[in-house]
Amino acid sequence: MKRLAVAAMAALLLSACDEGPQRSPLATEGVTDAMIAAGNGEEWLTYGGDYAEQRFSPLDQINTETVGDLGLAWSADLDTARGQEATPLMHDGTLYISTAWSKVKAYDAATGALKWEYDPEVPRAKLVDVCCDAVNRGVALYGDKLYVATLDGRLVALDQKTGAVVWDKLTIPEGSQMAITGAPRIAKGMVLIGSAGAEYFTRGYIASFDAQTGDELWRFYTVPGNPADGFENDAMEQAAKTWSGEWWKLGGGGTVWDSITYDPQTDLVFFGTANAEPWNPAHRNTEGAGDSLYTASIVAVKPDTGEYVWHFQETPEDRWDFDSNQQITVTNLEIDGEQRRVVMHAPKNGFFYVLDAESGQFLSGKPFVDGINWAFGLDPETGVPDVNPDAKYEVTGKPWIGIPGAIGAHSWSPMSYSPTTGLVYIPTNNTPQYYMGDPDWEPGTTGFQLGLDVSGGNFPADTEVREMIKSGLNGALVAFDPVAGEVRWKIDQPTPTNGGTLATAGNLVFQGTSTGAFKAYTADTGEELWSFATQTGVLAAPMTYAIGGEQYVAVLVGWGGVWDVSAGALGGGITPNVSRLLVFKLGATGELPELKATPELVLDPPAPAGTPEQIALGEKLYSNSCSVCHGSSAVAGALNPDLRHSSTIGKPDIWQQVVHDGILSMNGMVAWKDQFSPEEIEAIRLYVLKRANEDKALEAGQTTKVAGR
Ligand code: CA
């Protein structure tokens, strides 16, 4: 009997070996599984603060009584003038950050002295594959290593002490349009990461890598591939029933670009998936409607194997870019008198979901913002949305002004959860959006693949109308009660895409704003107690740590991201980009250097040219391909070149060299010759030239209405 058992054991071990690379033993020194599981205290060891991603700190030296004495302890200027979205980590007296362009820096957490820095040297041409700036949201720590995932798709392990590269692996398919902006997470000796880019040709996945060796252990795809190639698993076979036509040719989307949560209690990994690609379902499910699983969903898999356990699709058959990638927070809640292990989620679609962590069962889904118009509500039993038929633009053939829009009622900006108040603190957006299907759309080669024509949503050259539209685009800090499904308090903010939040046992919530302030509120009532002028918009979430009996609060500042690059005069350039790491403690009195004034540029374009047909074609092409970086209606934000000011708009030959041939590809402006003909590229120039002249007239105080509006 015993020999039989041994033989059976040996066979089991052998078959386990056959399944993939051997896993290294768990870390016993440095940052261990037990330390991450213990959660926040004096250190901050993982992106969301602890495995549960609650972003709550038990530290309370800084509290409602003392926060008035909070001041700048030290700051560090960063060498990347782009959006900063990372949450710092702190271990053993060192503060680790990632910055735009996936760089990593390590500082003495008490003094701010730079210990080391690492630059993965991401090719700047990669910018064409990212919707939302060259951002990076953070690093991971495990054992004696630090992990950063780079914009060009690599996962890199560095020595925590020196920053020396230990290993460097490409994780996206070679030559793929995928990118990585998210923070890697640790689970059971593995590093987990997905990729971004569900607006491009991508097939989403989450993958697991051995923390010691970087060997890939498993990869779970979020959308099915070509059935003719066979399905990787049953989950893909089931998912394929919710697609039609030849969806795999376009990739399908569903990327895992932000949330990954490992829950030791259920021993599950939860992750959120992006929209289906292209956005317009008529161009992906060409032979009939379908839910397009597992896009716009939360999916649970087993950490050891990547095997599917459950999924919950928040936005079936998404057509509005309602990614479900927002942070997934785990906790225990008492619901109807019963203790439940739950996942909490505030996705782009505007409903706050509470699901059973073990089974994915829908427990509740209530709006956390006002004005949602894509759905009349959710089925109270199943959570399936009652979709407004008018929102199906590909069916009606009419434009749809959706609330929320693609920016989302809440996006990646981290929320926090205080077990003390029982409230979730969500940075929310109010950004209605114009959607219109393009029945004639054909897949391109470069840039966005949406299946839409959004040129009808361009704003007119009329100051009053612009200001009116702009006033309807704003944000709020919302304190949401996940048990009652109600907003408890709310701070209105004049602009969207404000920073992530931190909740502490000092009854405080910290948040930076897109208009350039870092603030502290009482967690129970939302009373503003403290504010610091950051000189630049804040996107990232703060964190806190303690050294030598002193509590510190750290936050990355630096305006940029999706709203700056895409929203044009309605939201770009809210503040200049001043990229810094700011660290605060009680009694400190540090000051920032005086802000340099940004020079005012005066529009001085050559005279308009071209036929109305050329300009109309140029407007369509610009709106659907160029506006994502250079701004809606050819008005850029703070980061990317404003083409209205470019001397090339008066020089057709040089314009062709830039756009057609890609002579500025080292700056991120790649060649578009596979996508556009020289005639189309000229049409785009004529449209930008027209826009420059319209806005020149505006600047001169001569409001000009655009014909036809
Ligand atoms: Ca998306």
XYZ file of C-alpha atoms and ligand atoms in Angstrom:
710
model
C 0.000 0.000 0.000
C 2.710 2.371 1.055
C 4.786 1.654 -2.095
C 1.715 2.248 -4.204
C 1.161 5.599 -2.510
C 4.781 6.574 -3.116
C 4.499 5.545 -6.761
C 1.295 7.528 -7.120
C 2.978 10.538 -5.519
C 5.946 10.231 -7.891
C 3.593 10.039 -10.860
C 1.783 13.140 -9.605
C 5.034 15.036 -9.216
C 6.147 13.947 -12.665
C 2.907 15.058 -14.243
C 3.181 18.359 -12.358
C 6.664 18.778 -13.865
C 5.310 17.998 -17.331
C 2.847 20.847 -17.056
C 5.454 23.606 -17.179
C 8.609 25.078 -15.699
C 9.505 24.239 -12.098
C 8.599 26.965 -9.605
C 11.302 28.431 -7.379
C 10.841 28.212 -3.599
C 9.046 31.082 -1.846
C 11.165 33.990 -0.603
C 12.363 33.572 2.978
C 14.308 36.843 3.227
C 13.622 40.391 2.136
C 9.939 40.920 1.262
C 8.074 37.674 2.010
C 4.539 36.451 1.326
C 3.775 36.720 5.050
C 4.880 40.370 5.125
C 2.618 41.299 2.193
C -0.232 39.279 3.726
C 0.211 41.071 7.080
C -0.838 44.253 5.316
C 0.081 47.851 5.912
C 1.932 49.102 8.929
C 5.180 51.010 8.853
C 5.952 49.746 5.328
C 3.977 49.809 2.050
C 4.970 46.682 0.130
C 2.612 46.367 -2.822
C 0.803 48.719 -5.228
C -2.566 48.625 -3.430
C -0.969 48.673 0.023
C -1.828 45.061 0.840
C -3.089 41.971 -1.001
C -6.679 43.185 -0.524
C -5.839 46.479 -2.320
C -7.647 48.507 0.343
C -5.130 51.382 0.420
C -5.891 51.813 4.120
C -3.103 52.500 6.617
C -3.364 51.826 10.365
C -0.899 54.697 10.985
C -2.569 57.537 12.916
C 0.136 59.970 14.017
C -1.155 62.201 11.227
C -4.834 62.560 12.131
C -7.681 65.048 12.182
C -6.089 66.843 15.172
C -2.512 67.032 13.816
C -2.884 67.238 10.024
C -2.797 71.047 10.134
C 0.882 70.743 11.066
C 1.695 68.595 8.000
C 4.446 70.051 5.803
C 6.878 69.187 3.036
C 9.729 67.022 4.405
C 11.518 66.561 1.070
C 10.871 66.437 -2.657
C 12.649 65.040 -5.689
C 12.409 66.399 -9.238
C 11.794 63.714 -11.874
C 13.420 63.603 -15.320
C 10.277 62.698 -17.279
C 7.865 65.523 -18.096
C 4.826 63.279 -18.582
C 1.929 62.046 -16.495
C 3.053 60.436 -13.223
C 0.679 57.691 -12.060
C 2.726 55.469 -9.735
C 2.133 54.677 -6.067
C 5.503 54.549 -4.252
C 6.474 51.440 -2.245
C 8.497 51.567 1.001
C 10.623 48.754 2.400
C 13.564 48.783 4.816
C 13.969 52.562 4.747
C 13.943 52.855 0.941
C 11.184 54.500 -1.084
C 10.809 52.993 -4.587
C 8.961 54.693 -7.446
C 8.423 54.201 -11.136
C 7.951 57.234 -13.377
C 6.748 57.910 -16.908
C 8.739 55.925 -19.515
C 8.914 53.050 -16.968
C 11.990 54.396 -15.146
C 12.644 53.317 -11.542
C 14.209 55.353 -8.717
C 15.119 54.432 -5.140
C 15.408 57.079 -2.399
C 16.299 57.118 1.282
C 12.724 57.332 2.585
C 13.632 59.664 5.481
C 16.040 62.082 3.779
C 15.206 61.841 0.062
C 18.805 61.012 -0.925
C 18.807 59.178 -4.285
C 20.187 55.646 -3.843
C 19.995 54.397 -7.442
C 17.989 54.786 -10.661
C 17.209 52.562 -13.637
C 16.130 53.465 -17.174
C 14.782 50.618 -19.349
C 15.306 52.871 -22.405
C 11.876 52.377 -23.894
C 11.905 53.400 -27.600
C 9.941 56.667 -27.848
C 8.194 55.385 -31.026
C 6.185 53.117 -28.675
C 4.070 56.196 -27.905
C 1.934 55.441 -30.977
C 0.672 52.250 -29.307
C -0.623 53.939 -26.139
C -3.882 55.802 -25.725
C -3.050 57.585 -22.533
C 0.510 58.855 -22.249
C 3.800 57.054 -21.445
C 2.695 56.316 -17.889
C 3.630 53.617 -15.383
C 1.664 52.890 -12.214
C 4.232 51.203 -10.014
C 6.670 48.467 -9.110
C 6.451 45.236 -7.092
C 8.790 43.948 -4.359
C 9.507 40.308 -3.482
C 12.498 38.696 -1.787
C 15.543 40.791 -2.677
C 14.148 41.928 -6.038
C 12.052 44.733 -7.498
C 9.890 44.253 -10.591
C 8.885 46.847 -13.171
C 6.829 46.232 -16.312
C 7.840 48.541 -19.157
C 5.812 50.413 -21.764
C 7.383 48.259 -24.505
C 6.132 45.069 -22.870
C 9.071 43.795 -20.806
C 9.034 42.555 -17.221
C 12.347 43.472 -15.585
C 13.708 42.224 -12.247
C 16.165 44.542 -10.466
C 18.276 44.081 -7.353
C 16.509 46.077 -4.607
C 19.811 47.289 -3.142
C 21.607 48.370 -6.322
C 19.099 48.587 -9.178
C 21.196 46.106 -11.205
C 19.191 44.120 -13.783
C 18.712 40.480 -12.699
C 16.545 39.443 -15.649
C 14.592 41.171 -18.430
C 11.841 39.320 -20.357
C 9.615 40.366 -23.248
C 6.078 39.409 -22.171
C 4.009 40.696 -25.113
C 4.167 39.043 -28.545
C 7.142 40.311 -30.571
C 6.162 43.358 -32.673
C 2.781 43.616 -30.950
C 0.923 46.902 -30.495
C 0.440 46.002 -26.815
C 2.061 48.071 -24.087
C 2.279 47.811 -20.293
C 1.369 50.635 -17.929
C 0.211 48.670 -14.868
C 2.019 47.592 -11.719
C 3.049 43.928 -11.415
C 1.582 42.021 -8.430
C 3.031 39.188 -6.355
C 1.281 35.886 -5.543
C 2.934 32.758 -4.125
C 6.392 33.392 -5.521
C 5.063 34.555 -8.885
C 4.913 37.942 -10.602
C 1.597 38.604 -12.359
C 1.185 41.091 -15.205
C -1.080 41.666 -18.219
C -0.874 44.323 -20.924
C -2.681 47.374 -22.295
C -4.103 48.285 -25.657
C -7.684 47.121 -26.236
C -8.061 50.008 -28.711
C -5.414 48.384 -30.947
C -4.916 44.899 -32.421
C -4.629 42.946 -29.188
C -5.741 39.701 -27.604
C -5.862 40.276 -23.852
C -4.280 37.986 -21.274
C -2.818 37.797 -17.781
C 0.467 35.907 -17.332
C 2.480 34.558 -14.428
C 6.274 34.560 -14.144
C 8.573 32.866 -11.650
C 9.851 35.663 -9.375
C 13.364 34.205 -9.240
C 13.965 33.169 -12.831
C 11.416 35.107 -14.879
C 10.229 31.852 -16.514
C 6.642 32.105 -17.724
C 4.462 29.713 -15.693
C 1.027 30.232 -17.225
C -0.956 32.590 -19.433
C -4.738 32.980 -19.352
C -6.247 34.649 -22.423
C -9.328 36.786 -21.843
C -10.834 36.384 -25.306
C -10.969 33.332 -27.582
C -8.634 32.915 -30.533
C -9.375 31.322 -33.903
C -11.430 28.170 -33.222
C -9.589 26.442 -36.098
C -6.413 26.539 -33.968
C -8.189 24.761 -31.081
C -9.079 26.393 -27.764
C -6.527 26.680 -24.961
C -9.133 25.625 -22.357
C -12.866 25.166 -21.742
C -13.210 28.803 -20.736
C -12.140 29.866 -24.250
C -14.552 27.398 -25.847
C -17.410 28.819 -23.762
C -16.354 32.394 -24.531
C -16.273 31.699 -28.286
C -20.055 31.127 -28.194
C -20.470 34.824 -27.350
C -18.659 36.092 -30.462
C -19.575 35.822 -34.138
C -17.867 36.214 -37.485
C -14.065 36.305 -37.556
C -13.451 38.332 -34.409
C -9.964 36.869 -33.810
C -8.592 38.627 -36.888
C -8.843 41.937 -34.992
C -7.612 40.498 -31.694
C -10.694 40.988 -29.541
C -9.258 43.290 -26.856
C -10.090 42.506 -23.217
C -6.631 43.483 -21.991
C -5.655 43.213 -18.307
C -4.071 46.649 -17.980
C -4.524 47.504 -14.332
C -6.279 45.530 -11.609
C -4.840 42.219 -10.402
C -5.727 41.176 -6.843
C -4.500 38.027 -5.092
C -6.664 36.953 -2.143
C -4.904 34.389 0.097
C -8.198 33.617 1.901
C -9.966 32.265 -1.206
C -6.644 31.468 -2.921
C -7.897 33.206 -6.066
C -6.515 35.874 -8.378
C -9.097 38.433 -9.510
C -8.468 40.712 -12.467
C -10.455 43.172 -14.554
C -10.615 43.137 -18.347
C -10.864 45.943 -20.882
C -13.388 46.679 -23.601
C -13.826 44.451 -26.634
C -12.024 45.606 -29.762
C -13.129 47.308 -31.934
C -15.521 49.319 -29.754
C -18.322 49.128 -32.334
C -19.811 45.603 -31.930
C -21.067 45.615 -35.537
C -17.431 45.301 -36.639
C -16.409 42.477 -34.296
C -19.527 40.301 -34.056
C -20.246 40.565 -37.745
C -22.790 37.735 -37.834
C -24.956 38.698 -34.871
C -24.885 40.168 -31.404
C -22.992 38.554 -28.551
C -21.631 39.399 -25.128
C -17.952 39.170 -26.216
C -16.698 37.277 -23.159
C -14.556 37.814 -21.131
C -14.300 41.521 -21.977
C -15.517 44.236 -19.554
C -15.538 41.594 -16.800
C -13.991 40.540 -13.518
C -12.435 37.076 -13.879
C -11.136 34.779 -11.124
C -8.407 32.187 -11.774
C -6.350 29.820 -9.591
C -2.930 31.338 -8.895
C -1.053 28.032 -9.199
C -2.292 27.173 -12.686
C -4.146 30.125 -14.163
C -7.209 27.899 -14.421
C -10.566 29.699 -14.845
C -12.821 29.697 -11.753
C -15.539 32.314 -12.356
C -16.318 35.502 -14.238
C -18.806 38.324 -13.899
C -19.373 40.510 -16.935
C -20.251 44.041 -15.878
C -20.924 45.404 -19.362
C -22.112 42.686 -21.774
C -21.527 43.492 -25.461
C -19.728 46.699 -24.505
C -19.711 49.449 -27.142
C -18.738 52.450 -24.987
C -15.180 51.519 -23.893
C -16.382 50.509 -20.425
C -13.204 48.788 -19.269
C -13.545 46.839 -16.018
C -9.841 47.241 -15.221
C -10.366 49.427 -12.170
C -8.853 48.316 -8.873
C -10.482 45.266 -7.254
C -10.694 45.561 -3.458
C -11.334 42.553 -1.230
C -12.869 42.661 2.252
C -15.376 41.011 4.586
C -18.787 42.679 4.713
C -21.924 41.839 6.633
C -24.663 41.576 4.011
C -28.222 40.675 5.076
C -26.906 39.463 8.432
C -24.292 37.195 6.880
C -20.500 37.663 6.802
C -19.336 37.515 3.187
C -15.894 37.607 1.589
C -16.487 40.090 -1.209
C -14.806 41.864 -4.084
C -15.750 45.528 -4.504
C -15.490 47.281 -7.848
C -16.253 50.724 -9.262
C -15.745 50.318 -13.035
C -16.089 52.837 -15.838
C -19.776 51.993 -16.347
C -20.836 53.878 -13.190
C -22.254 51.055 -11.025
C -20.579 49.928 -7.784
C -20.489 46.120 -7.709
C -20.229 43.852 -4.677
C -19.624 40.200 -5.640
C -19.044 37.062 -3.581
C -15.291 36.459 -3.776
C -15.545 32.669 -3.761
C -18.224 32.263 -6.433
C -18.537 35.587 -8.270
C -22.218 35.726 -7.275
C -23.721 39.196 -7.778
C -24.661 40.711 -4.409
C -25.362 44.335 -5.338
C -24.774 46.992 -7.999
C -25.730 50.600 -7.303
C -24.793 53.811 -9.143
C -21.905 55.765 -7.598
C -22.367 58.728 -9.965
C -25.403 60.667 -11.203
C -26.853 60.717 -14.683
C -25.982 57.231 -15.997
C -27.891 56.929 -19.277
C -26.534 53.811 -21.053
C -28.579 51.550 -18.749
C -31.825 52.108 -16.851
C -30.449 49.976 -14.003
C -29.240 46.480 -13.143
C -31.340 43.379 -12.554
C -31.333 43.091 -8.735
C -30.888 39.316 -8.893
C -28.330 38.886 -11.685
C -26.701 42.302 -12.111
C -27.407 42.223 -15.865
C -27.877 45.791 -17.117
C -31.143 46.979 -18.652
C -29.509 48.688 -21.629
C -31.055 51.837 -23.090
C -31.785 50.954 -26.767
C -30.821 54.511 -27.796
C -27.289 53.835 -26.531
C -26.789 51.161 -29.206
C -25.473 53.599 -31.806
C -24.619 50.816 -34.257
C -28.305 49.750 -34.251
C -29.929 53.198 -34.315
C -27.447 54.648 -36.819
C -27.618 57.844 -34.770
C -25.076 59.590 -32.554
C -25.253 58.839 -28.841
C -24.119 61.171 -26.058
C -23.217 58.653 -23.376
C -22.920 59.133 -19.608
C -20.441 57.964 -18.525
C -18.141 58.307 -21.543
C -14.959 56.436 -22.353
C -13.045 58.273 -19.610
C -15.340 56.341 -17.273
C -17.235 57.259 -14.119
C -14.092 55.895 -12.455
C -10.943 54.670 -14.141
C -7.519 53.488 -12.929
C -7.159 56.266 -10.282
C -7.090 54.089 -7.176
C -9.952 54.141 -4.674
C -9.399 53.312 -0.997
C -11.516 51.518 1.612
C -11.527 52.305 5.322
C -12.679 49.384 7.483
C -13.130 52.007 10.240
C -15.724 54.122 8.428
C -16.889 51.291 6.153
C -16.673 53.714 3.218
C -14.954 53.487 -0.173
C -13.339 56.721 -1.430
C -13.682 56.906 -5.215
C -12.221 59.539 -7.589
C -15.097 59.933 -10.057
C -15.466 61.612 -13.461
C -18.374 63.241 -15.245
C -17.399 63.287 -18.938
C -20.312 62.769 -21.351
C -19.081 61.489 -24.712
C -20.142 61.493 -28.353
C -20.338 58.029 -29.959
C -21.266 57.364 -33.593
C -20.826 54.121 -35.495
C -19.066 54.156 -38.855
C -20.695 51.475 -41.054
C -17.957 51.955 -43.678
C -15.113 51.421 -41.240
C -12.260 49.137 -42.300
C -9.453 48.026 -39.989
C -6.312 50.146 -40.383
C -2.713 49.310 -39.550
C -1.696 51.978 -37.047
C -3.315 53.556 -34.005
C -6.882 53.207 -32.731
C -9.244 50.546 -34.142
C -12.659 51.699 -32.896
C -15.130 51.324 -35.772
C -16.488 54.775 -34.947
C -16.597 58.170 -36.572
C -16.276 60.632 -33.695
C -15.706 63.726 -35.823
C -19.283 64.902 -35.121
C -18.221 65.399 -31.499
C -15.645 68.053 -32.277
C -16.281 71.305 -30.479
C -16.949 74.496 -32.408
C -14.698 77.551 -32.599
C -16.948 79.486 -30.274
C -15.664 80.469 -26.846
C -19.100 80.514 -25.223
C -20.061 77.061 -26.476
C -16.679 75.650 -25.473
C -17.020 77.045 -21.957
C -20.542 75.633 -21.724
C -19.377 72.136 -22.758
C -16.365 72.401 -20.444
C -18.515 73.283 -17.436
C -20.341 69.974 -17.920
C -17.059 68.029 -17.654
C -15.996 67.659 -14.029
C -15.207 65.237 -11.242
C -15.835 64.442 -7.601
C -14.435 62.622 -4.606
C -17.213 60.249 -3.599
C -17.454 58.414 -0.258
C -19.593 55.354 -0.997
C -21.171 52.949 1.490
C -20.811 49.505 -0.155
C -23.355 47.815 2.138
C -26.131 50.393 1.770
C -25.191 51.086 -1.857
C -25.351 54.843 -1.248
C -23.153 57.905 -1.524
C -22.423 59.182 2.021
C -20.606 62.377 1.100
C -19.212 63.992 -2.014
C -16.706 66.756 -2.830
C -17.387 68.347 -6.230
C -14.295 69.118 -8.314
C -14.146 71.412 -11.377
C -12.268 68.935 -13.603
C -12.162 65.154 -14.167
C -9.233 62.708 -13.701
C -8.246 63.728 -10.184
C -5.786 61.650 -8.164
C -6.181 58.328 -6.386
C -7.032 58.185 -2.685
C -5.500 56.965 0.591
C -7.534 56.286 3.747
C -5.897 56.156 7.190
C -6.707 55.244 10.778
C -6.217 58.944 11.548
C -9.778 59.390 10.145
C -8.271 60.996 7.047
C -8.597 60.634 3.297
C -5.811 62.090 1.132
C -6.245 63.014 -2.531
C -4.484 65.184 -5.108
C -6.448 67.131 -7.721
C -6.007 67.719 -11.432
C -5.977 71.456 -10.714
C -2.826 71.221 -8.579
C -3.598 70.652 -4.888
C -2.929 67.815 -2.441
C -5.688 67.677 0.187
C -6.732 65.871 3.358
C -10.383 65.377 4.367
C -12.016 63.798 7.389
C -12.856 60.246 6.347
C -16.226 60.122 8.091
C -17.671 63.466 6.943
C -15.544 64.822 4.073
C -14.516 68.058 5.771
C -11.408 69.569 4.136
C -8.698 70.000 6.799
C -5.466 70.598 4.861
C -4.246 71.551 1.388
C -0.843 71.929 -0.277
C -0.274 73.636 -3.653
C 1.514 71.108 -5.894
C 2.069 73.461 -8.894
C 0.866 70.689 -11.231
C -2.060 68.303 -11.553
C -2.000 65.101 -9.479
C -3.063 61.790 -11.044
C -1.330 59.259 -8.771
C -2.458 57.910 -5.409
C -0.642 58.784 -2.169
C 0.741 56.234 0.319
C 2.078 56.437 3.867
C 4.860 54.856 5.941
C 6.745 55.368 9.199
C 10.449 55.537 10.030
C 11.925 56.199 13.482
C 8.533 56.922 14.982
C 7.611 59.509 12.333
C 4.758 59.046 9.854
C 5.307 60.207 6.255
C 2.850 60.688 3.369
C 4.257 60.445 -0.167
C 2.677 61.238 -3.546
C 3.900 61.566 -7.127
C 2.723 64.714 -8.883
C 2.896 65.554 -12.594
C -0.011 66.372 -14.887
C -0.647 64.276 -18.012
C -2.476 61.070 -18.851
C -5.513 60.489 -21.015
C -7.418 63.705 -20.302
C -4.477 65.928 -21.150
C -3.557 64.208 -24.400
C -7.064 63.673 -25.773
C -9.487 66.292 -24.477
C -8.091 69.345 -26.266
C -9.369 72.756 -25.200
C -12.007 71.053 -23.040
C -9.494 69.550 -20.645
C -5.913 69.473 -21.876
C -3.234 71.571 -20.207
C -5.247 72.200 -17.021
C -1.866 72.718 -15.340
C 1.722 72.515 -16.624
C 3.599 69.259 -16.057
C 5.993 69.563 -13.111
C 6.966 65.980 -12.303
C 8.030 65.417 -8.691
C 7.905 63.100 -5.729
C 6.565 64.976 -2.669
C 7.009 63.607 0.864
C 5.295 65.140 3.906
C 5.560 64.779 7.688
C 4.358 66.669 10.755
C 6.274 69.828 11.618
C 8.156 70.011 8.302
C 8.248 73.390 6.569
C 9.824 72.663 3.158
C 8.868 74.777 0.163
C 8.846 74.057 -3.547
C 10.988 76.195 -5.868
C 9.066 78.973 -7.594
C 7.124 77.773 -10.633
C 8.573 78.936 -13.944
C 6.034 80.748 -16.067
C 4.943 78.897 -19.230
C 5.497 81.123 -22.283
C 2.265 82.160 -24.018
C 2.154 80.994 -27.616
C 0.330 83.150 -30.126
C -1.309 81.431 -33.074
C 0.128 82.596 -36.368
C -0.729 80.024 -39.044
C -0.531 80.502 -42.828
C -3.805 81.244 -44.600
C -6.353 78.410 -44.834
C -6.436 76.317 -48.006
C -8.131 73.259 -49.525
C -11.596 72.354 -50.712
C -14.489 71.702 -48.279
C -14.332 68.016 -49.297
C -10.640 67.792 -48.445
C -11.175 69.497 -45.087
C -14.144 67.253 -44.223
C -12.048 64.162 -45.024
C -9.177 65.563 -42.965
C -11.492 66.210 -40.025
C -12.746 62.624 -40.049
C -9.251 61.129 -40.251
C -7.826 63.519 -37.651
C -10.683 62.882 -35.210
C -10.483 59.095 -35.419
C -6.689 58.658 -35.489
C -4.777 61.805 -34.483
C -6.927 63.343 -31.727
C -6.016 60.606 -29.239
C -2.549 62.221 -28.875
C -2.809 65.717 -30.352
C -6.153 66.584 -28.780
C -9.770 66.842 -29.795
C -10.413 69.430 -32.534
C -6.614 69.861 -32.979
C -6.144 71.597 -29.621
C -3.381 69.823 -27.678
C -2.916 69.562 -23.924
C 0.263 70.206 -21.946
C 2.302 67.212 -23.162
C 2.069 66.603 -26.903
C 2.774 69.047 -29.756
C -0.094 71.395 -30.603
C -0.241 71.081 -34.385
C -1.950 74.456 -34.788
C 1.378 75.985 -33.729
C 3.545 73.711 -35.895
C 5.419 75.356 -38.755
C 4.833 72.155 -40.776
C 1.147 72.981 -41.345
C 2.291 75.536 -43.926
C 4.829 73.167 -45.541
C 3.090 70.265 -47.319
C 6.388 68.498 -48.180
C 7.716 68.454 -44.625
C 4.245 67.492 -43.335
C 4.417 64.431 -45.630
C 7.918 63.597 -44.382
C 6.674 63.664 -40.783
C 3.308 61.951 -41.155
C 3.898 59.671 -44.166
C 7.615 58.855 -43.784
C 7.995 59.112 -40.008
C 11.107 61.331 -39.789
C 10.169 62.184 -36.169
C 9.592 58.580 -35.097
C 12.326 58.908 -32.448
C 9.971 61.366 -30.709
C 7.031 58.983 -30.937
C 5.536 60.271 -34.218
C 5.801 57.127 -36.341
C 5.182 56.774 -40.104
C 1.501 56.513 -41.061
C 2.173 55.496 -44.684
C 0.534 52.069 -44.249
C -2.615 53.675 -42.892
C -3.016 56.871 -44.947
C -2.352 57.851 -48.573
C -0.426 61.087 -49.303
C -3.776 62.649 -50.325
C -5.332 61.714 -46.973
C -2.303 63.060 -45.105
C -2.642 66.325 -47.030
C -6.340 66.443 -46.084
C -5.392 66.180 -42.403
C -2.978 69.103 -42.855
C -5.704 71.221 -44.447
C -8.069 70.448 -41.562
C -5.455 71.418 -38.938
C -4.702 74.577 -40.945
C -8.388 75.454 -40.887
C -8.606 74.838 -37.137
C -5.521 76.994 -36.520
C -7.083 79.868 -38.438
C -10.401 79.525 -36.616
C -8.680 79.673 -33.242
C -6.456 82.544 -34.337
C -9.661 84.463 -35.019
C -10.938 83.443 -31.572
C -7.754 84.660 -29.908
C -8.232 87.946 -31.751
C -11.717 88.125 -30.267
C -13.494 87.493 -33.546
C -15.704 84.502 -32.783
C -16.280 82.507 -35.940
C -18.961 79.889 -36.189
C -18.021 76.728 -38.028
C -20.198 76.228 -41.064
C -23.018 73.761 -40.493
C -23.123 73.977 -36.694
Ca -10.342 50.811 -23.148
